[in-house]
Each structure stands twice: as C-alpha cells, then as structure tokens.
PDB file of C-alpha atoms in Angstrom:
ATOM      1  CA  MET A   1      -7.917  16.054  59.515  1.00 82.00           C
ATOM      2  CA  ALA A   2      -5.698  19.121  59.280  1.00 85.00           C
ATOM      3  CA  ARG A   3      -2.613  17.227  60.457  1.00 88.00           C
ATOM      4  CA  VAL A   4      -3.220  14.434  57.766  1.00 88.00           C
ATOM      5  CA  ASP A   5      -3.725  17.213  55.115  1.00 87.00           C
ATOM      6  CA  GLU A   6      -0.468  18.647  56.063  1.00 90.00           C
ATOM      7  CA  ALA A   7       1.266  15.282  56.243  1.00 91.00           C
ATOM      8  CA  LEU A   8      -0.078  14.347  52.744  1.00 91.00           C
ATOM      9  CA  ALA A   9       0.567  17.839  51.095  1.00 91.00           C
ATOM     10  CA  ASP A  10       2.549  16.118  48.325  1.00 94.00           C
ATOM     11  CA  ARG A  11       0.025  13.487  47.749  1.00 94.00           C
ATOM     12  CA  PRO A  12      -3.234  15.445  47.178  1.00 91.00           C
ATOM     13  CA  ARG A  13      -5.349  12.677  45.794  1.00 95.00           C
ATOM     14  CA  LEU A  14      -4.531  10.442  49.021  1.00 94.00           C
ATOM     15  CA  ALA A  15      -5.470  13.450  51.116  1.00 93.00           C
ATOM     16  CA  THR A  16      -8.803  13.881  49.452  1.00 94.00           C
ATOM     17  CA  LEU A  17      -9.500  10.175  49.806  1.00 94.00           C
ATOM     18  CA  PHE A  18      -8.683  10.319  53.467  1.00 93.00           C
ATOM     19  CA  ARG A  19     -10.971  13.339  53.848  1.00 92.00           C
ATOM     20  CA  ASN A  20     -13.795  11.666  52.158  1.00 93.00           C
ATOM     21  CA  CYS A  21     -13.398   8.188  53.796  1.00 94.00           C
ATOM     22  CA  PHE A  22     -12.254   8.630  57.383  1.00 93.00           C
ATOM     23  CA  PRO A  23     -15.273  10.560  58.724  1.00 93.00           C
ATOM     24  CA  ASN A  24     -17.737   8.801  56.504  1.00 94.00           C
ATOM     25  CA  THR A  25     -19.119   6.449  59.196  1.00 94.00           C
ATOM     26  CA  LEU A  26     -19.603   9.280  61.650  1.00 94.00           C
ATOM     27  CA  ASP A  27     -21.358  11.360  58.963  1.00 94.00           C
ATOM     28  CA  THR A  28     -23.679   8.798  57.476  1.00 95.00           C
ATOM     29  CA  THR A  29     -24.381   5.840  59.661  1.00 96.00           C
ATOM     30  CA  THR A  30     -23.822   6.920  63.215  1.00 97.00           C
ATOM     31  CA  GLU A  31     -26.800   8.026  65.477  1.00 97.00           C
ATOM     32  CA  LEU A  32     -26.579   9.274  69.122  1.00 97.00           C
ATOM     33  CA  HIS A  33     -29.479   8.260  71.074  1.00 97.00           C
ATOM     34  CA  ASP A  34     -30.819  10.033  74.201  1.00 96.00           C
ATOM     35  CA  ASP A  35     -30.192   6.978  76.464  1.00 95.00           C
ATOM     36  CA  GLY A  36     -26.366   7.503  75.958  1.00 94.00           C
ATOM     37  CA  SER A  37     -26.086   4.650  73.411  1.00 96.00           C
ATOM     38  CA  THR A  38     -24.975   4.787  69.841  1.00 98.00           C
ATOM     39  CA  TYR A  39     -26.720   3.117  66.845  1.00 98.00           C
ATOM     40  CA  VAL A  40     -24.384   2.444  63.795  1.00 98.00           C
ATOM     41  CA  PHE A  41     -26.187   0.902  61.034  1.00 97.00           C
ATOM     42  CA  THR A  42     -24.444  -0.983  58.221  1.00 92.00           C
ATOM     43  CA  GLY A  43     -25.113   1.548  55.479  1.00 86.00           C
ATOM     44  CA  ASP A  44     -26.734  -0.296  52.603  1.00 87.00           C
ATOM     45  CA  ILE A  45     -29.217  -1.906  54.999  1.00 91.00           C
ATOM     46  CA  PRO A  46     -31.121  -0.025  57.739  1.00 93.00           C
ATOM     47  CA  ALA A  47     -29.964  -2.403  60.606  1.00 97.00           C
ATOM     48  CA  MET A  48     -27.041  -2.711  62.886  1.00 97.00           C
ATOM     49  CA  TRP A  49     -24.775  -5.643  62.827  1.00 96.00           C
ATOM     50  CA  LEU A  50     -22.718  -6.514  65.819  1.00 95.00           C
ATOM     51  CA  ARG A  51     -19.751  -7.324  63.807  1.00 92.00           C
ATOM     52  CA  ASP A  52     -20.003  -4.611  61.346  1.00 94.00           C
ATOM     53  CA  SER A  53     -20.681  -1.760  63.840  1.00 97.00           C
ATOM     54  CA  SER A  54     -17.488  -2.692  65.717  1.00 95.00           C
ATOM     55  CA  ALA A  55     -15.434  -2.778  62.629  1.00 93.00           C
ATOM     56  CA  GLN A  56     -16.977   0.564  61.318  1.00 96.00           C
ATOM     57  CA  VAL A  57     -15.800   2.595  64.459  1.00 97.00           C
ATOM     58  CA  SER A  58     -12.474   0.777  64.819  1.00 94.00           C
ATOM     59  CA  PRO A  59     -10.561   3.583  62.857  1.00 94.00           C
ATOM     60  CA  TYR A  60     -11.344   5.993  65.589  1.00 96.00           C
ATOM     61  CA  LEU A  61     -10.191   3.910  68.688  1.00 95.00           C
ATOM     62  CA  SER A  62      -6.851   5.469  68.540  1.00 92.00           C
ATOM     63  CA  LEU A  63      -8.481   8.831  69.129  1.00 94.00           C
ATOM     64  CA  ALA A  64     -10.682   7.810  71.966  1.00 95.00           C
ATOM     65  CA  GLY A  65      -8.010   8.552  74.613  1.00 92.00           C
ATOM     66  CA  GLN A  66      -7.854  12.180  73.659  1.00 93.00           C
ATOM     67  CA  ASP A  67     -11.284  12.996  72.201  1.00 94.00           C
ATOM     68  CA  ALA A  68     -14.446  13.127  74.440  1.00 95.00           C
ATOM     69  CA  ASP A  69     -16.888  12.960  71.475  1.00 96.00           C
ATOM     70  CA  VAL A  70     -15.255   9.868  70.088  1.00 96.00           C
ATOM     71  CA  ARG A  71     -15.313   8.284  73.620  1.00 95.00           C
ATOM     72  CA  ARG A  72     -19.216   9.048  73.659  1.00 96.00           C
ATOM     73  CA  ILE A  73     -19.662   7.472  70.412  1.00 97.00           C
ATOM     74  CA  ILE A  74     -17.756   4.286  71.061  1.00 97.00           C
ATOM     75  CA  SER A  75     -18.741   3.834  74.715  1.00 95.00           C
ATOM     76  CA  GLY A  76     -22.338   4.294  73.433  1.00 96.00           C
ATOM     77  CA  LEU A  77     -21.853   1.776  70.744  1.00 97.00           C
ATOM     78  CA  ILE A  78     -20.624  -0.854  73.360  1.00 95.00           C
ATOM     79  CA  ARG A  79     -23.681  -0.088  75.524  1.00 94.00           C
ATOM     80  CA  LYS A  80     -26.004  -0.633  72.598  1.00 96.00           C
ATOM     81  CA  GLN A  81     -24.231  -3.880  71.611  1.00 96.00           C
ATOM     82  CA  ILE A  82     -24.454  -5.350  74.981  1.00 93.00           C
ATOM     83  CA  GLY A  83     -28.090  -4.435  75.236  1.00 94.00           C
ATOM     84  CA  TYR A  84     -28.821  -6.145  72.052  1.00 95.00           C
ATOM     85  CA  ILE A  85     -26.933  -9.327  73.084  1.00 92.00           C
ATOM     86  CA  LEU A  86     -29.026  -9.413  76.148  1.00 91.00           C
ATOM     87  CA  ILE A  87     -32.240  -9.262  74.131  1.00 93.00           C
ATOM     88  CA  ASP A  88     -31.131 -12.165  72.087  1.00 92.00           C
ATOM     89  CA  PRO A  89     -27.558 -13.694  71.816  1.00 89.00           C
ATOM     90  CA  TYR A  90     -28.480 -15.719  68.762  1.00 87.00           C
ATOM     91  CA  ALA A  91     -29.127 -12.591  66.676  1.00 91.00           C
ATOM     92  CA  ASN A  92     -26.543 -10.825  64.555  1.00 92.00           C
ATOM     93  CA  ALA A  93     -28.308  -7.661  63.545  1.00 95.00           C
ATOM     94  CA  PHE A  94     -30.832  -5.432  65.037  1.00 97.00           C
ATOM     95  CA  ASN A  95     -33.379  -2.701  64.570  1.00 97.00           C
ATOM     96  CA  ARG A  96     -33.219   0.928  65.518  1.00 96.00           C
ATOM     97  CA  THR A  97     -36.478   0.561  67.312  1.00 96.00           C
ATOM     98  CA  ALA A  98     -38.581  -2.485  68.162  1.00 96.00           C
ATOM     99  CA  ASP A  99     -40.599  -2.053  64.896  1.00 96.00           C
ATOM    100  CA  GLY A 100     -40.443  -5.833  63.766  1.00 95.00           C
ATOM    101  CA  ALA A 101     -38.505  -5.123  60.530  1.00 95.00           C
ATOM    102  CA  CYS A 102     -36.597  -8.070  59.453  1.00 94.00           C
ATOM    103  CA  TRP A 103     -34.499  -9.426  56.456  1.00 90.00           C
ATOM    104  CA  ALA A 104     -36.652 -12.409  56.561  1.00 87.00           C
ATOM    105  CA  PRO A 105     -39.098 -14.185  58.920  1.00 84.00           C
ATOM    106  CA  ASP A 106     -37.441 -16.768  61.189  1.00 80.00           C
ATOM    107  CA  GLU A 107     -38.674 -20.103  61.870  1.00 82.00           C
ATOM    108  CA  THR A 108     -37.941 -19.545  65.638  1.00 82.00           C
ATOM    109  CA  ASP A 109     -39.805 -16.788  67.886  1.00 82.00           C
ATOM    110  CA  GLN A 110     -38.238 -13.534  66.889  1.00 84.00           C
ATOM    111  CA  ASN A 111     -38.159 -10.375  69.011  1.00 93.00           C
ATOM    112  CA  ASP A 112     -39.115  -7.126  67.234  1.00 96.00           C
ATOM    113  CA  TRP A 113     -35.752  -5.642  67.865  1.00 97.00           C
ATOM    114  CA  VAL A 114     -34.163  -8.388  65.782  1.00 96.00           C
ATOM    115  CA  TRP A 115     -33.466  -7.764  62.140  1.00 96.00           C
ATOM    116  CA  GLU A 116     -31.788 -10.999  61.327  1.00 92.00           C
ATOM    117  CA  ARG A 117     -31.614 -14.096  63.661  1.00 89.00           C
ATOM    118  CA  LYS A 118     -28.503 -15.869  62.107  1.00 82.00           C
ATOM    119  CA  TYR A 119     -26.234 -17.108  64.788  1.00 80.00           C
ATOM    120  CA  GLU A 120     -22.730 -16.153  64.014  1.00 79.00           C
ATOM    121  CA  ILE A 121     -19.868 -16.946  66.311  1.00 78.00           C
ATOM    122  CA  ASP A 122     -17.881 -13.912  65.218  1.00 80.00           C
ATOM    123  CA  SER A 123     -20.920 -11.568  65.882  1.00 83.00           C
ATOM    124  CA  LEU A 124     -20.304 -12.211  69.760  1.00 85.00           C
ATOM    125  CA  CYS A 125     -16.588 -11.982  69.369  1.00 86.00           C
ATOM    126  CA  TYR A 126     -16.532  -8.521  67.893  1.00 89.00           C
ATOM    127  CA  PRO A 127     -18.237  -6.559  70.633  1.00 91.00           C
ATOM    128  CA  LEU A 128     -15.826  -8.161  73.209  1.00 89.00           C
ATOM    129  CA  TRP A 129     -12.925  -7.080  70.929  1.00 90.00           C
ATOM    130  CA  LEU A 130     -14.459  -3.582  70.638  1.00 93.00           C
ATOM    131  CA  ALA A 131     -14.716  -3.237  74.438  1.00 92.00           C
ATOM    132  CA  HIS A 132     -11.267  -4.572  75.162  1.00 91.00           C
ATOM    133  CA  ARG A 133      -9.791  -2.190  72.487  1.00 91.00           C
ATOM    134  CA  TYR A 134     -11.689   0.817  73.944  1.00 94.00           C
ATOM    135  CA  TRP A 135     -10.224  -0.084  77.400  1.00 93.00           C
ATOM    136  CA  GLN A 136      -6.803  -0.320  76.041  1.00 90.00           C
ATOM    137  CA  ALA A 137      -7.209   3.129  74.299  1.00 93.00           C
ATOM    138  CA  THR A 138      -8.742   4.936  77.178  1.00 94.00           C
ATOM    139  CA  GLY A 139      -7.607   3.133  80.303  1.00 92.00           C
ATOM    140  CA  ASP A 140     -11.124   3.694  81.565  1.00 90.00           C
ATOM    141  CA  ASP A 141     -11.477   0.842  84.136  1.00 91.00           C
ATOM    142  CA  GLY A 142     -15.081   2.004  84.654  1.00 89.00           C
ATOM    143  CA  VAL A 143     -16.096   0.605  81.165  1.00 86.00           C
ATOM    144  CA  LEU A 144     -14.735  -2.668  82.111  1.00 88.00           C
ATOM    145  CA  ALA A 145     -16.322  -2.793  85.494  1.00 91.00           C
ATOM    146  CA  GLU A 146     -19.641  -1.984  83.924  1.00 90.00           C
ATOM    147  CA  TYR A 147     -19.513  -4.613  81.184  1.00 90.00           C
ATOM    148  CA  TYR A 148     -17.352  -7.327  82.542  1.00 91.00           C
ATOM    149  CA  GLU A 149     -20.121  -9.600  83.553  1.00 91.00           C
ATOM    150  CA  SER A 150     -21.735  -9.391  80.125  1.00 89.00           C
ATOM    151  CA  VAL A 151     -18.347 -10.117  78.559  1.00 88.00           C
ATOM    152  CA  LYS A 152     -18.143 -13.182  80.837  1.00 92.00           C
ATOM    153  CA  ALA A 153     -21.554 -14.216  80.155  1.00 90.00           C
ATOM    154  CA  GLY A 154     -20.940 -13.981  76.371  1.00 88.00           C
ATOM    155  CA  VAL A 155     -17.812 -16.087  76.440  1.00 92.00           C
ATOM    156  CA  ASN A 156     -19.602 -18.743  78.414  1.00 91.00           C
ATOM    157  CA  PHE A 157     -22.589 -18.727  76.038  1.00 88.00           C
ATOM    158  CA  MET A 158     -20.176 -19.298  73.042  1.00 88.00           C
ATOM    159  CA  LYS A 159     -18.663 -22.330  74.875  1.00 91.00           C
ATOM    160  CA  TRP A 160     -21.629 -24.386  74.260  1.00 87.00           C
ATOM    161  CA  VAL A 161     -20.913 -24.279  70.464  1.00 85.00           C
ATOM    162  CA  ASP A 162     -17.905 -26.580  71.127  1.00 90.00           C
ATOM    163  CA  GLN A 163     -19.829 -29.766  70.437  1.00 85.00           C
ATOM    164  CA  ASP A 164     -16.867 -32.234  70.699  1.00 90.00           C
ATOM    165  CA  GLY A 165     -14.988 -30.867  73.680  1.00 92.00           C
ATOM    166  CA  ASP A 166     -11.806 -29.885  71.754  1.00 94.00           C
ATOM    167  CA  GLY A 167     -11.635 -26.355  73.105  1.00 95.00           C
ATOM    168  CA  LEU A 168     -12.691 -24.900  69.676  1.00 93.00           C
ATOM    169  CA  VAL A 169     -16.175 -23.609  68.705  1.00 90.00           C
ATOM    170  CA  ASP A 170     -17.593 -25.673  65.985  1.00 89.00           C
ATOM    171  CA  VAL A 171     -18.911 -24.306  62.534  1.00 85.00           C
ATOM    172  CA  MET A 172     -22.058 -25.650  61.228  1.00 81.00           C
ATOM    173  CA  GLY A 173     -22.602 -24.186  57.656  1.00 65.00           C
ATOM    174  CA  SER A 174     -23.643 -20.493  57.912  1.00 62.00           C
ATOM    175  CA  ASN A 175     -22.941 -19.835  61.773  1.00 59.00           C
ATOM    176  CA  GLN A 176     -19.884 -17.705  60.624  1.00 63.00           C
ATOM    177  CA  TYR A 177     -19.426 -14.821  58.357  1.00 62.00           C
ATOM    178  CA  TYR A 178     -18.959 -16.785  55.165  1.00 64.00           C
ATOM    179  CA  ASP A 179     -22.606 -17.577  55.220  1.00 64.00           C
ATOM    180  CA  ASN A 180     -22.855 -18.945  51.784  1.00 64.00           C
ATOM    181  CA  TRP A 181     -20.548 -21.988  52.549  1.00 68.00           C
ATOM    182  CA  PRO A 182     -23.178 -24.503  53.747  1.00 69.00           C
ATOM    183  CA  ALA A 183     -20.661 -27.581  53.830  1.00 78.00           C
ATOM    184  CA  MET A 184     -18.446 -25.977  56.317  1.00 83.00           C
ATOM    185  CA  ALA A 185     -18.242 -28.131  59.516  1.00 85.00           C
ATOM    186  CA  GLY A 186     -16.120 -28.938  62.574  1.00 88.00           C
ATOM    187  CA  ALA A 187     -13.163 -26.643  63.321  1.00 90.00           C
ATOM    188  CA  ALA A 188     -12.413 -23.698  61.010  1.00 89.00           C
ATOM    189  CA  ILE A 189      -9.249 -21.854  60.990  1.00 89.00           C
ATOM    190  CA  HIS A 190     -10.708 -18.318  60.857  1.00 87.00           C
ATOM    191  CA  ILE A 191     -13.248 -18.784  63.454  1.00 86.00           C
ATOM    192  CA  SER A 192     -11.017 -21.000  65.657  1.00 90.00           C
ATOM    193  CA  GLY A 193      -8.394 -18.016  65.585  1.00 89.00           C
ATOM    194  CA  TYR A 194     -11.163 -15.565  66.508  1.00 87.00           C
ATOM    195  CA  TRP A 195     -12.238 -17.793  69.411  1.00 91.00           C
ATOM    196  CA  LEU A 196      -8.823 -18.117  70.877  1.00 93.00           C
ATOM    197  CA  ALA A 197      -8.025 -14.530  70.688  1.00 91.00           C
ATOM    198  CA  THR A 198     -11.246 -13.765  72.178  1.00 92.00           C
ATOM    199  CA  LEU A 199     -10.505 -16.064  75.190  1.00 94.00           C
ATOM    200  CA  ARG A 200      -7.209 -14.300  75.611  1.00 93.00           C
ATOM    201  CA  ILE A 201      -9.043 -10.972  75.709  1.00 91.00           C
ATOM    202  CA  ALA A 202     -11.478 -12.360  78.402  1.00 94.00           C
ATOM    203  CA  GLU A 203      -8.477 -13.775  80.472  1.00 95.00           C
ATOM    204  CA  ARG A 204      -7.028 -10.430  80.564  1.00 93.00           C
ATOM    205  CA  MET A 205     -10.185  -8.674  81.645  1.00 93.00           C
ATOM    206  CA  ALA A 206     -10.713 -11.405  84.310  1.00 96.00           C
ATOM    207  CA  GLU A 207      -7.240 -10.895  85.628  1.00 96.00           C
ATOM    208  CA  LYS A 208      -7.841  -7.102  85.869  1.00 94.00           C
ATOM    209  CA  MET A 209     -11.111  -7.679  87.696  1.00 95.00           C
ATOM    210  CA  GLY A 210      -9.646  -9.991  90.168  1.00 96.00           C
ATOM    211  CA  ASP A 211     -11.601 -13.060  88.816  1.00 97.00           C
ATOM    212  CA  GLY A 212      -8.876 -15.635  89.081  1.00 97.00           C
ATOM    213  CA  GLU A 213     -11.232 -18.534  88.511  1.00 97.00           C
ATOM    214  CA  PHE A 214     -12.585 -17.299  85.104  1.00 97.00           C
ATOM    215  CA  ALA A 215      -9.046 -16.364  84.096  1.00 97.00           C
ATOM    216  CA  GLU A 216      -7.749 -19.862  84.795  1.00 98.00           C
ATOM    217  CA  ASP A 217     -10.771 -21.306  82.852  1.00 97.00           C
ATOM    218  CA  CYS A 218      -9.924 -19.052  79.806  1.00 96.00           C
ATOM    219  CA  ARG A 219      -6.299 -20.217  79.981  1.00 97.00           C
ATOM    220  CA  SER A 220      -7.427 -23.886  80.084  1.00 97.00           C
ATOM    221  CA  TRP A 221      -9.706 -23.466  76.919  1.00 96.00           C
ATOM    222  CA  ILE A 222      -6.847 -21.611  75.207  1.00 95.00           C
ATOM    223  CA  GLU A 223      -4.300 -24.473  75.994  1.00 97.00           C
ATOM    224  CA  ARG A 224      -6.756 -27.128  74.810  1.00 97.00           C
ATOM    225  CA  GLY A 225      -7.992 -25.277  71.814  1.00 96.00           C
ATOM    226  CA  SER A 226      -4.543 -24.332  70.710  1.00 95.00           C
ATOM    227  CA  ARG A 227      -3.542 -28.109  70.599  1.00 97.00           C
ATOM    228  CA  SER A 228      -6.678 -29.003  68.692  1.00 96.00           C
ATOM    229  CA  LEU A 229      -6.095 -26.234  66.126  1.00 95.00           C
ATOM    230  CA  GLU A 230      -2.755 -27.652  65.217  1.00 95.00           C
ATOM    231  CA  GLU A 231      -3.775 -31.220  65.466  1.00 95.00           C
ATOM    232  CA  LYS A 232      -6.996 -30.825  63.292  1.00 95.00           C
ATOM    233  CA  LEU A 233      -6.280 -28.027  60.982  1.00 94.00           C
ATOM    234  CA  TRP A 234      -2.505 -28.108  60.058  1.00 94.00           C
ATOM    235  CA  ASP A 235      -2.025 -29.771  56.667  1.00 92.00           C
ATOM    236  CA  GLU A 236       1.694 -30.941  56.744  1.00 92.00           C
ATOM    237  CA  ALA A 237       1.600 -32.019  53.039  1.00 89.00           C
ATOM    238  CA  GLY A 238       0.123 -28.587  51.874  1.00 88.00           C
ATOM    239  CA  GLY A 239       2.048 -26.455  54.223  1.00 89.00           C
ATOM    240  CA  SER A 240      -0.894 -24.396  55.301  1.00 89.00           C
ATOM    241  CA  TYR A 241      -3.860 -24.674  57.601  1.00 91.00           C
ATOM    242  CA  LEU A 242      -7.014 -26.483  56.330  1.00 91.00           C
ATOM    243  CA  LEU A 243      -9.989 -24.017  55.945  1.00 89.00           C
ATOM    244  CA  TYR A 244     -12.155 -26.441  58.122  1.00 90.00           C
ATOM    245  CA  HIS A 245     -11.873 -30.133  59.307  1.00 93.00           C
ATOM    246  CA  GLN A 246     -14.431 -32.289  60.937  1.00 92.00           C
ATOM    247  CA  PRO A 247     -12.296 -35.653  61.647  1.00 90.00           C
ATOM    248  CA  GLU A 248     -15.163 -37.846  62.612  1.00 90.00           C
ATOM    249  CA  THR A 249     -17.020 -37.368  59.263  1.00 90.00           C
ATOM    250  CA  GLY A 250     -13.965 -36.581  57.095  1.00 91.00           C
ATOM    251  CA  ILE A 251     -15.429 -33.380  55.899  1.00 89.00           C
ATOM    252  CA  LYS A 252     -12.752 -30.853  55.224  1.00 90.00           C
ATOM    253  CA  SER A 253     -11.509 -28.285  52.744  1.00 88.00           C
ATOM    254  CA  ASP A 254      -8.003 -27.133  51.796  1.00 89.00           C
ATOM    255  CA  SER A 255      -9.122 -23.990  50.451  1.00 85.00           C
ATOM    256  CA  VAL A 256      -6.901 -20.981  51.309  1.00 81.00           C
ATOM    257  CA  LEU A 257      -8.573 -17.694  52.070  1.00 78.00           C
ATOM    258  CA  SER A 258      -6.906 -14.202  52.639  1.00 76.00           C
ATOM    259  CA  ASP A 259      -8.179 -13.890  56.273  1.00 74.00           C
ATOM    260  CA  GLN A 260      -7.548 -17.427  57.244  1.00 77.00           C
ATOM    261  CA  ILE A 261      -5.126 -16.500  60.096  1.00 76.00           C
ATOM    262  CA  ILE A 262      -6.954 -13.376  61.097  1.00 76.00           C
ATOM    263  CA  GLY A 263      -7.069 -14.644  64.570  1.00 76.00           C
ATOM    264  CA  GLN A 264      -3.354 -14.218  64.889  1.00 77.00           C
ATOM    265  CA  TRP A 265      -3.916 -10.487  63.842  1.00 76.00           C
ATOM    266  CA  PHE A 266      -6.753 -10.241  66.451  1.00 73.00           C
ATOM    267  CA  ALA A 267      -4.425 -11.512  69.163  1.00 72.00           C
ATOM    268  CA  HIS A 268      -1.626  -9.237  68.124  1.00 73.00           C
ATOM    269  CA  VAL A 269      -3.636  -6.105  68.134  1.00 70.00           C
ATOM    270  CA  HIS A 270      -4.779  -7.042  71.831  1.00 66.00           C
ATOM    271  CA  ARG A 271      -1.388  -7.729  73.275  1.00 66.00           C
TER     272      ARG A 271
END
C-alpha cells in the first residue's frame, strides 16, 4: 500500500480509491477458519459463490509468491471450494455452516451446506482457474499434488454437459452466469471460451503430474471444441461470433456482449 501511495503521489484521489478498494475483500468478506480453509462471502448476500470468491481474491494472486498471509488466504479458499464441490458439484453457492439457509427451496434434494443449487458451468471453471493461477504465482507443486485429482474429476464432470459430442459444453437457459437469458441454448461463445481455456489449464496440470493419458484427452477435446466453436459460432456476414447457436433447432442470437471473448483472455492469463 505504501509503495502505491508513493507511486500515485501526484494522483491523490486515485491513491485514496486504491487504499479503500484493494483491501476491501480482505477487510469485509474474508474469514479464516480453524481447519485452514477460507470463507469468502459475496458481500451483499451471506453466502459464498464459487465464481465470485475466485474473482474476489484474484487481485492478490500477484502477491502470493512473496506473502505468507496471502498464501494462507488463497490456499485456504481453494481448500474450501474443493470441499464444497465434493459436497455438491451442481451447486453454485454455499453456506458458512450447514444451517440449511438458502436463496430459495430447490425441487431436488438440497444439502444444508447449499445456499443455491443452480448449476452454472463457469462455477466449476473458476476454482480450477484459481488453483492454476495460485500454482503459477507460488510455484507450489504441493498444492497441485493435493488438488489434482479433484481438478481432474471436475473437468470430467463438466464433460457430460456436452450433449451433442462437439467438444463444447452446452448451455441450457440459466446454466451459465447470464441467468436471466432462458432462451440461450447450444454452444455459447462466452462459456465455450471458458471451457476451452479450462481444458488447457487441466492439460498443463496433467503434464506436470505425469498424467499423459488425461493430458492427451484434454488436447483431443480442445481440438474438437475449437473446430466446433468456429463452425457453429462464427458469423461471417456479421464479422463477429454469435452469442449462442444450436444448429439442430435453429435457435441462435447475434447479440454482442462485452465479455463475449473472455475465454481468450482466460487462456492468455494462463499461458
């Protein structure tokens, strides 16, 4: 913080904004638990989202290699996320304790740990992204060894969402973060990008762990999915990617969103 204050001495308002914003997650929404895990609730709701908690700690990843406290927070969050996924891989948000609190009752059997059981593909991508970024930042192979099998299981779990065998996970209304877009179906550019980048992350982890079979499986999915993305989603007339497209039904949208090619950024960060 002191270094930033010095660097922004000629921009006091920006310095003040940074001082207020940068530590906010740590000061207001982060709890260290006695079992070594970390609970990061979303802020406006007293529950922890897999996706949101990963994004909330992402500004601190660059410090993880040099600060033991930051390592404790982020490694503890990864531990918490993996534990939650093992409880229910279909859920996207979880309670601090198994108290049965929830956003709304679900039609399926719901564990008391689960705040919301709305399967979102990106909810499983983000913890894998966080684990990989943490490994990149710290060089801590122990973390990779501890969580690799869980990462592998998460990727294999997501594969079943590919309903048509094109190598891309399929969206079905609200199983992605634009949860008020019920017409969305088939391949969607933002989720397809996330998925292919997640497979690339898993491939690198597999190579490090000497799991050649799984690494090759990831490469095969990447190749097939990349071809399908271009064939199904590139709109030659419009000069951009479709938001989503299900060729067998003709359902599609040419809406353009600001994060439509976020998967490319995702992959770039994890080079």
